[in-house]
């Protein structure tokens, strides 16, 4: 096997890697552009947990590379430090410190001195969890109980209102998990996240695959009415498809106003089976409680027009959002997956009595739901208006 020469990515190549990673391209695809394996790209992304580091900028008062070149040339011609400072319009003490800290008049080199200045300027600010160990211990305890960073951040805001020093954002928690060099949260806590990733993945990661753009006449989520966005009116749903073992599938439907959840058993993942099951389920609800359905761009809803026509009396419109935007459906889906017994689960044989509940899970009944304020929703008009249906009804 021929061994390839080790590659050292330049600043421009690293910037291209980050641009492509942010655009959603895989590490394997990026590696092919440089004739390298995905592990080579991973070595660039992993130190910062897949989170692009901010571009570094030189302060206006700092010496530039061109100024250091002038200093180097002045020293080679035996020019005095005051003469060099006068030429550059700098203080003589600035030139003196620059020369002394970089080897003196005989060993001063502009390029090496400029790189050394960049290295010395690295003073990473300690994150909030590193400065407050008690807060870090609280976050670690909640993560071990399988709370998500969003739930922890919301719980802290409710528990200590008006006390910012006892609060932390979910982004800080994620960064402390993915960037292990911070030394705040242990790597083992990554196993308690629902998506067990070791680095941050772009929100566009799935847009290049799974047939994006093949759904005809899709209604963009940007056209969703304001009453759907603010969750003020019941009857607007978000859905997703869940796959189990032995080709078993269930559609999850979450009402945005009340967080009422319905699980619909689907014969297969093709659009004919999914749309037929959704139409049948829609007929179980009053018209005013089934106004719209938001789904991601999965091909299982390619025949969304038939769903809209069949449910026309209920003014139903299938709004196809970008992948990952139907966030409320991810919570019950991931919750069921995280509380089911270890091993593949066949959804075709599941029964209502076997469905996990918050009170019976290992998380305990106090675990908050992923609502706007990270609280458990209370009984609402929808739950009073709809009779409980069979969990995995036909």
Short mmCIF file of C-alpha atoms in Angstrom, two decimals:
data_model
loop_
_atom_site.label_atom_id
_atom_site.label_comp_id
_atom_site.label_asym_id
_atom_site.label_seq_id
_atom_site.Cartn_x
_atom_site.Cartn_y
_atom_site.Cartn_z
CA UNK A 1 0.00 0.00 0.00
CA UNK A 2 1.47 3.31 -1.09
CA UNK A 3 1.85 5.80 1.73
CA UNK A 4 0.74 9.29 0.90
CA UNK A 5 2.69 12.33 1.94
CA UNK A 6 1.45 14.00 5.10
CA UNK A 7 -0.62 17.07 4.33
CA UNK A 8 -0.54 20.28 6.31
CA UNK A 9 -3.65 22.29 5.60
CA UNK A 10 -3.10 25.95 4.90
CA UNK A 11 -5.32 28.67 6.33
CA UNK A 12 -7.23 28.85 3.03
CA UNK A 13 -7.74 25.07 2.97
CA UNK A 14 -8.94 25.04 6.58
CA UNK A 15 -11.38 27.81 5.77
CA UNK A 16 -12.70 25.77 2.83
CA UNK A 17 -13.11 22.72 5.06
CA UNK A 18 -15.14 24.74 7.56
CA UNK A 19 -17.24 26.31 4.79
CA UNK A 20 -18.10 22.90 3.34
CA UNK A 21 -18.75 21.40 6.77
CA UNK A 22 -21.12 24.25 7.62
CA UNK A 23 -22.87 23.77 4.26
CA UNK A 24 -23.67 20.19 5.29
CA UNK A 25 -21.11 18.16 3.33
CA UNK A 26 -19.81 14.98 4.93
CA UNK A 27 -16.23 14.48 6.06
CA UNK A 28 -15.77 11.75 3.44
CA UNK A 29 -16.86 14.07 0.65
CA UNK A 30 -14.62 16.89 1.90
CA UNK A 31 -11.69 14.49 2.20
CA UNK A 32 -12.00 13.46 -1.46
CA UNK A 33 -11.40 17.04 -2.53
CA UNK A 34 -7.98 16.91 -0.86
CA UNK A 35 -7.32 13.24 -1.73
CA UNK A 36 -7.48 12.33 1.94
CA UNK A 37 -9.52 10.08 4.20
CA UNK A 38 -12.30 11.44 6.40
CA UNK A 39 -10.04 11.03 9.44
CA UNK A 40 -7.82 13.79 8.06
CA UNK A 41 -10.79 16.16 7.97
CA UNK A 42 -11.89 14.99 11.41
CA UNK A 43 -8.55 16.09 12.84
CA UNK A 44 -9.34 19.63 11.71
CA UNK A 45 -12.92 19.66 13.03
CA UNK A 46 -12.63 17.73 16.29
CA UNK A 47 -10.42 20.08 18.40
CA UNK A 48 -13.24 22.62 18.51
CA UNK A 49 -16.05 20.04 18.57
CA UNK A 50 -17.20 20.74 15.01
CA UNK A 51 -17.84 24.37 15.94
CA UNK A 52 -16.04 26.81 13.67
CA UNK A 53 -13.64 28.98 15.66
CA UNK A 54 -14.08 32.72 15.17
CA UNK A 55 -11.79 34.40 12.70
CA UNK A 56 -8.88 36.04 14.44
CA UNK A 57 -8.28 39.73 13.81
CA UNK A 58 -5.24 41.79 14.58
CA UNK A 59 -5.75 44.80 16.83
CA UNK A 60 -5.22 48.17 15.16
CA UNK A 61 -2.47 49.09 17.61
CA UNK A 62 -0.52 45.86 17.04
CA UNK A 63 2.45 45.70 14.69
CA UNK A 64 1.64 44.26 11.26
CA UNK A 65 3.78 41.92 9.17
CA UNK A 66 4.78 44.74 6.84
CA UNK A 67 5.96 46.82 9.82
CA UNK A 68 8.00 43.89 11.09
CA UNK A 69 9.55 43.62 7.64
CA UNK A 70 10.59 47.26 7.93
CA UNK A 71 12.11 46.56 11.34
CA UNK A 72 14.04 43.58 9.97
CA UNK A 73 15.37 45.61 7.05
CA UNK A 74 16.31 48.49 9.35
CA UNK A 75 18.25 46.16 11.65
CA UNK A 76 20.10 44.61 8.71
CA UNK A 77 21.27 48.08 7.64
CA UNK A 78 22.38 48.92 11.18
CA UNK A 79 19.70 51.57 11.58
CA UNK A 80 19.01 52.68 15.16
CA UNK A 81 15.81 51.69 16.93
CA UNK A 82 14.80 55.35 17.19
CA UNK A 83 15.31 55.79 13.45
CA UNK A 84 13.14 52.72 12.72
CA UNK A 85 10.47 54.00 15.13
CA UNK A 86 10.51 57.41 13.42
CA UNK A 87 10.06 55.79 10.01
CA UNK A 88 7.10 53.70 11.18
CA UNK A 89 5.54 56.42 13.32
CA UNK A 90 5.81 54.22 16.40
CA UNK A 91 7.20 54.75 19.88
CA UNK A 92 10.86 53.74 20.29
CA UNK A 93 9.87 51.60 23.30
CA UNK A 94 7.47 49.60 21.08
CA UNK A 95 10.26 48.79 18.64
CA UNK A 96 12.65 47.99 21.47
CA UNK A 97 10.27 45.50 23.12
CA UNK A 98 9.53 43.90 19.75
CA UNK A 99 13.20 43.31 19.01
CA UNK A 100 14.14 42.10 22.52
CA UNK A 101 11.30 39.55 22.81
CA UNK A 102 12.15 38.03 19.41
CA UNK A 103 15.86 37.26 19.70
CA UNK A 104 17.54 40.66 19.58
CA UNK A 105 19.04 42.63 16.71
CA UNK A 106 21.10 39.73 15.36
CA UNK A 107 18.40 37.05 15.33
CA UNK A 108 15.26 39.06 14.59
CA UNK A 109 13.17 37.72 11.67
CA UNK A 110 9.91 39.31 10.55
CA UNK A 111 7.93 36.16 9.67
CA UNK A 112 8.87 34.26 12.82
CA UNK A 113 8.21 37.27 15.01
CA UNK A 114 4.78 37.80 13.46
CA UNK A 115 3.79 34.15 14.05
CA UNK A 116 5.07 34.34 17.61
CA UNK A 117 2.89 37.41 18.17
CA UNK A 118 -0.17 35.47 17.00
CA UNK A 119 0.69 32.60 19.35
CA UNK A 120 1.22 34.90 22.33
CA UNK A 121 -2.14 36.56 21.67
CA UNK A 122 -3.99 33.29 22.35
CA UNK A 123 -5.70 34.03 25.64
CA UNK A 124 -8.91 31.96 25.61
CA UNK A 125 -11.55 33.27 27.94
CA UNK A 126 -12.73 30.75 30.51
CA UNK A 127 -16.35 29.76 30.03
CA UNK A 128 -18.99 30.31 32.70
CA UNK A 129 -19.04 26.68 33.81
CA UNK A 130 -15.28 26.75 34.36
CA UNK A 131 -15.60 29.85 36.54
CA UNK A 132 -18.51 28.45 38.59
CA UNK A 133 -17.84 24.83 39.67
CA UNK A 134 -21.14 24.59 41.58
CA UNK A 135 -23.06 25.44 38.42
CA UNK A 136 -21.03 22.87 36.48
CA UNK A 137 -21.90 20.19 39.07
CA UNK A 138 -25.61 21.02 38.75
CA UNK A 139 -25.44 20.76 34.96
CA UNK A 140 -23.55 17.45 35.18
CA UNK A 141 -26.17 16.00 37.54
CA UNK A 142 -29.00 16.94 35.20
CA UNK A 143 -27.17 15.53 32.18
CA UNK A 144 -26.77 12.22 34.01
CA UNK A 145 -30.55 12.19 34.43
CA UNK A 146 -30.79 12.44 30.63
CA UNK A 147 -31.95 16.05 30.59
CA UNK A 148 -31.16 17.92 27.39
CA UNK A 149 -29.10 21.15 27.52
CA UNK A 150 -32.22 23.13 26.50
CA UNK A 151 -34.18 21.64 29.39
CA UNK A 152 -31.37 22.39 31.84
CA UNK A 153 -31.08 26.00 30.68
CA UNK A 154 -34.84 26.51 30.96
CA UNK A 155 -34.95 24.92 34.44
CA UNK A 156 -32.14 27.18 35.66
CA UNK A 157 -33.97 30.29 34.42
CA UNK A 158 -37.13 29.28 36.27
CA UNK A 159 -35.34 28.20 39.44
CA UNK A 160 -33.15 31.30 39.78
CA UNK A 161 -34.96 34.15 38.01
CA UNK A 162 -33.05 37.40 38.05
CA UNK A 163 -29.79 35.64 38.98
CA UNK A 164 -27.67 35.43 35.81
CA UNK A 165 -24.71 34.00 37.73
CA UNK A 166 -26.80 30.85 38.40
CA UNK A 167 -27.93 30.50 34.79
CA UNK A 168 -26.21 29.21 31.69
CA UNK A 169 -27.28 28.95 28.06
CA UNK A 170 -27.75 25.62 26.34
CA UNK A 171 -25.11 26.60 23.77
CA UNK A 172 -22.50 26.91 26.53
CA UNK A 173 -23.40 23.41 27.73
CA UNK A 174 -23.11 21.98 24.22
CA UNK A 175 -19.76 23.69 23.63
CA UNK A 176 -18.42 22.45 26.98
CA UNK A 177 -19.38 18.91 25.98
CA UNK A 178 -18.01 19.03 22.45
CA UNK A 179 -14.85 21.04 23.25
CA UNK A 180 -13.17 18.81 25.81
CA UNK A 181 -10.13 21.08 26.09
CA UNK A 182 -12.24 23.31 28.33
CA UNK A 183 -12.01 20.62 30.99
CA UNK A 184 -15.47 21.38 32.40
CA UNK A 185 -17.86 18.53 31.53
CA UNK A 186 -16.59 14.98 31.21
CA UNK A 187 -16.71 13.26 27.83
CA UNK A 188 -18.79 10.42 29.24
CA UNK A 189 -21.73 12.83 29.56
CA UNK A 190 -22.04 12.82 25.76
CA UNK A 191 -23.62 9.36 26.10
CA UNK A 192 -26.57 10.94 27.91
CA UNK A 193 -27.49 13.15 24.94
CA UNK A 194 -30.20 11.82 22.69
CA UNK A 195 -28.04 12.33 19.61
CA UNK A 196 -24.77 10.72 20.68
CA UNK A 197 -22.42 12.77 18.54
CA UNK A 198 -18.88 13.70 19.45
CA UNK A 199 -18.81 16.88 17.37
CA UNK A 200 -21.39 19.47 16.33
CA UNK A 201 -23.04 18.68 13.03
CA UNK A 202 -24.30 21.34 10.66
CA UNK A 203 -28.03 21.94 10.53
CA UNK A 204 -27.72 21.47 6.77
CA UNK A 205 -26.02 18.09 7.10
CA UNK A 206 -28.90 16.13 5.57
CA UNK A 207 -29.84 18.62 2.88
CA UNK A 208 -27.42 17.16 0.33
CA UNK A 209 -28.97 13.72 0.65
CA UNK A 210 -32.38 12.07 0.94
CA UNK A 211 -33.73 13.76 -2.15
CA UNK A 212 -34.02 17.39 -1.16
CA UNK A 213 -35.87 19.32 -3.83
CA UNK A 214 -37.70 16.29 -5.27
CA UNK A 215 -41.02 17.17 -3.63
CA UNK A 216 -43.11 19.05 -6.15
CA UNK A 217 -45.16 22.13 -5.28
CA UNK A 218 -43.95 22.15 -1.70
CA UNK A 219 -45.33 24.88 0.55
CA UNK A 220 -42.48 26.56 2.40
CA UNK A 221 -42.58 26.96 6.16
CA UNK A 222 -42.05 30.68 5.60
CA UNK A 223 -45.64 30.80 4.32
CA UNK A 224 -47.02 29.43 7.57
CA UNK A 225 -49.57 31.88 9.08
CA UNK A 226 -48.67 33.94 12.13
CA UNK A 227 -51.33 32.19 14.22
CA UNK A 228 -49.37 28.95 13.75
CA UNK A 229 -46.07 30.51 14.75
CA UNK A 230 -47.28 31.96 18.07
CA UNK A 231 -49.18 28.78 19.04
CA UNK A 232 -52.20 30.85 19.99
CA UNK A 233 -54.81 28.80 18.12
CA UNK A 234 -55.20 25.02 18.50
CA UNK A 235 -55.46 22.75 15.50
CA UNK A 236 -52.02 23.14 13.93
CA UNK A 237 -49.88 20.01 13.96
CA UNK A 238 -46.31 18.97 13.27
CA UNK A 239 -45.40 15.46 12.21
CA UNK A 240 -42.55 13.05 11.61
CA UNK A 241 -42.04 9.40 10.73
CA UNK A 242 -40.40 6.92 13.11
CA UNK A 243 -38.93 3.63 11.92
CA UNK A 244 -38.55 0.46 13.96
CA UNK A 245 -37.26 -3.03 13.29
CA UNK A 246 -38.79 -5.38 10.71
CA UNK A 247 -40.00 -2.50 8.54
CA UNK A 248 -42.40 -1.11 11.14
CA UNK A 249 -43.26 2.58 11.12
CA UNK A 250 -45.21 5.06 13.22
CA UNK A 251 -46.10 8.67 12.42
CA UNK A 252 -45.90 11.09 15.35
CA UNK A 253 -48.26 14.08 15.40
CA UNK A 254 -47.83 16.89 17.95
CA UNK A 255 -50.34 19.73 18.30
CA UNK A 256 -48.40 22.99 18.62
CA UNK A 257 -50.79 24.76 21.04
CA UNK A 258 -51.35 21.99 23.61
CA UNK A 259 -48.46 19.57 22.86
CA UNK A 260 -51.05 16.81 22.55
CA UNK A 261 -49.35 13.78 20.97
CA UNK A 262 -50.89 11.17 18.67
CA UNK A 263 -49.09 8.12 17.29
CA UNK A 264 -50.38 6.74 13.99
CA UNK A 265 -49.43 3.24 12.89
CA UNK A 266 -48.25 3.19 9.26
CA UNK A 267 -48.03 0.11 7.05
CA UNK A 268 -44.91 1.25 5.22
CA UNK A 269 -42.74 4.31 4.73
CA UNK A 270 -43.84 5.00 1.14
CA UNK A 271 -45.90 8.10 0.52
CA UNK A 272 -49.03 6.10 -0.36
CA UNK A 273 -49.12 4.36 3.03
CA UNK A 274 -48.16 7.43 5.07
CA UNK A 275 -50.64 9.80 3.43
CA UNK A 276 -53.44 7.22 3.66
CA UNK A 277 -52.82 6.76 7.39
CA UNK A 278 -52.73 10.51 7.99
CA UNK A 279 -56.00 11.02 6.12
CA UNK A 280 -57.66 8.31 8.17
CA UNK A 281 -56.35 9.83 11.40
CA UNK A 282 -57.50 13.34 10.41
CA UNK A 283 -61.10 12.15 10.17
CA UNK A 284 -61.07 11.34 13.89
CA UNK A 285 -60.71 15.01 14.79
CA UNK A 286 -63.17 17.91 14.55
CA UNK A 287 -62.44 20.26 11.66
CA UNK A 288 -61.45 23.15 13.90
CA UNK A 289 -58.80 20.97 15.53
CA UNK A 290 -57.07 19.94 12.29
CA UNK A 291 -56.19 23.07 10.39
CA UNK A 292 -52.63 22.50 9.14
CA UNK A 293 -49.81 19.98 9.21
CA UNK A 294 -46.11 20.85 9.15
CA UNK A 295 -43.79 18.08 7.99
CA UNK A 296 -40.12 18.03 7.07
CA UNK A 297 -38.98 17.34 3.53
CA UNK A 298 -39.02 13.58 3.87
CA UNK A 299 -40.13 11.77 0.73
CA UNK A 300 -42.85 9.99 2.69
CA UNK A 301 -45.02 13.09 2.20
CA UNK A 302 -44.30 13.57 -1.50
CA UNK A 303 -48.04 13.08 -2.17
CA UNK A 304 -48.96 15.96 0.13
CA UNK A 305 -51.50 17.27 -2.38
CA UNK A 306 -53.71 14.23 -1.85
CA UNK A 307 -53.62 14.83 1.88
CA UNK A 308 -54.69 18.44 1.40
CA UNK A 309 -57.50 17.53 -1.00
CA UNK A 310 -58.82 14.64 1.11
CA UNK A 311 -58.91 16.85 4.20
CA UNK A 312 -60.21 19.92 2.39
CA UNK A 313 -63.29 20.15 4.62
CA UNK A 314 -60.91 20.58 7.50
CA UNK A 315 -58.86 23.26 5.72
CA UNK A 316 -55.74 21.17 6.03
CA UNK A 317 -52.54 22.26 4.28
CA UNK A 318 -49.30 20.32 4.33
CA UNK A 319 -46.50 22.81 4.97
CA UNK A 320 -43.16 21.25 4.09
CA UNK A 321 -40.43 22.74 6.22
CA UNK A 322 -36.68 22.27 5.92
CA UNK A 323 -35.31 19.12 7.50
CA UNK A 324 -35.14 19.22 11.27
CA UNK A 325 -37.61 22.09 11.64
CA UNK A 326 -40.44 19.94 13.00
CA UNK A 327 -38.77 20.10 16.37
CA UNK A 328 -41.77 19.36 18.64
CA UNK A 329 -42.11 15.88 17.11
CA UNK A 330 -38.52 15.03 17.99
CA UNK A 331 -39.17 15.17 21.72
CA UNK A 332 -41.80 12.38 21.95
CA UNK A 333 -39.93 10.37 19.34
CA UNK A 334 -36.60 10.56 21.12
CA UNK A 335 -38.27 10.14 24.52
CA UNK A 336 -39.89 6.88 23.45
CA UNK A 337 -36.60 5.67 21.98
CA UNK A 338 -34.60 6.57 25.09
CA UNK A 339 -37.00 4.86 27.49
CA UNK A 340 -37.66 1.68 25.49
CA UNK A 341 -35.72 -1.46 26.45
CA UNK A 342 -32.31 -1.94 24.89
CA UNK A 343 -32.42 -3.58 21.48
CA UNK A 344 -34.47 -3.20 18.31
CA UNK A 345 -38.16 -2.55 18.84
CA UNK A 346 -40.76 -3.73 16.38
CA UNK A 347 -43.43 -1.04 16.28
CA UNK A 348 -45.89 -3.36 14.56
CA UNK A 349 -46.28 -5.45 17.73
CA UNK A 350 -46.21 -2.60 20.25
CA UNK A 351 -49.28 -2.16 22.43
CA UNK A 352 -50.61 0.87 24.28
CA UNK A 353 -49.72 -0.71 27.61
CA UNK A 354 -46.08 -1.06 26.56
CA UNK A 355 -45.63 2.59 25.72
CA UNK A 356 -43.29 4.39 28.12
CA UNK A 357 -44.58 7.22 30.25
CA UNK A 358 -42.64 10.03 31.93
CA UNK A 359 -43.54 8.74 35.38
CA UNK A 360 -42.27 5.25 34.62
CA UNK A 361 -39.05 6.28 32.91
CA UNK A 362 -35.65 6.56 34.47
CA UNK A 363 -35.83 10.32 34.09
CA UNK A 364 -38.48 10.75 36.74
CA UNK A 365 -41.76 12.63 36.53
CA UNK A 366 -40.13 16.03 37.07
CA UNK A 367 -38.28 16.08 33.75
CA UNK A 368 -39.48 19.13 31.79
CA UNK A 369 -40.85 18.89 28.28
CA UNK A 370 -39.30 20.75 25.36
CA UNK A 371 -41.88 23.50 25.30
CA UNK A 372 -41.19 27.18 24.86
CA UNK A 373 -40.56 27.64 28.60
CA UNK A 374 -39.28 24.09 29.27
CA UNK A 375 -42.33 23.23 31.37
CA UNK A 376 -44.73 20.34 31.35
CA UNK A 377 -47.89 21.36 29.46
CA UNK A 378 -51.15 21.40 31.38
CA UNK A 379 -54.44 19.94 30.14
CA UNK A 380 -55.82 22.10 27.36
CA UNK A 381 -58.82 22.58 25.16
CA UNK A 382 -57.54 19.96 22.74
CA UNK A 383 -57.21 17.25 25.37
CA UNK A 384 -60.73 18.00 26.60
CA UNK A 385 -62.13 17.92 23.08
CA UNK A 386 -60.50 14.73 21.78
CA UNK A 387 -61.21 11.33 23.21
CA UNK A 388 -58.02 9.35 23.85
CA UNK A 389 -57.42 7.04 20.90
CA UNK A 390 -55.52 3.81 20.77
CA UNK A 391 -51.84 4.63 20.90
CA UNK A 392 -50.88 2.57 17.86
CA UNK A 393 -54.28 2.28 16.28
CA UNK A 394 -54.64 1.16 12.66
#
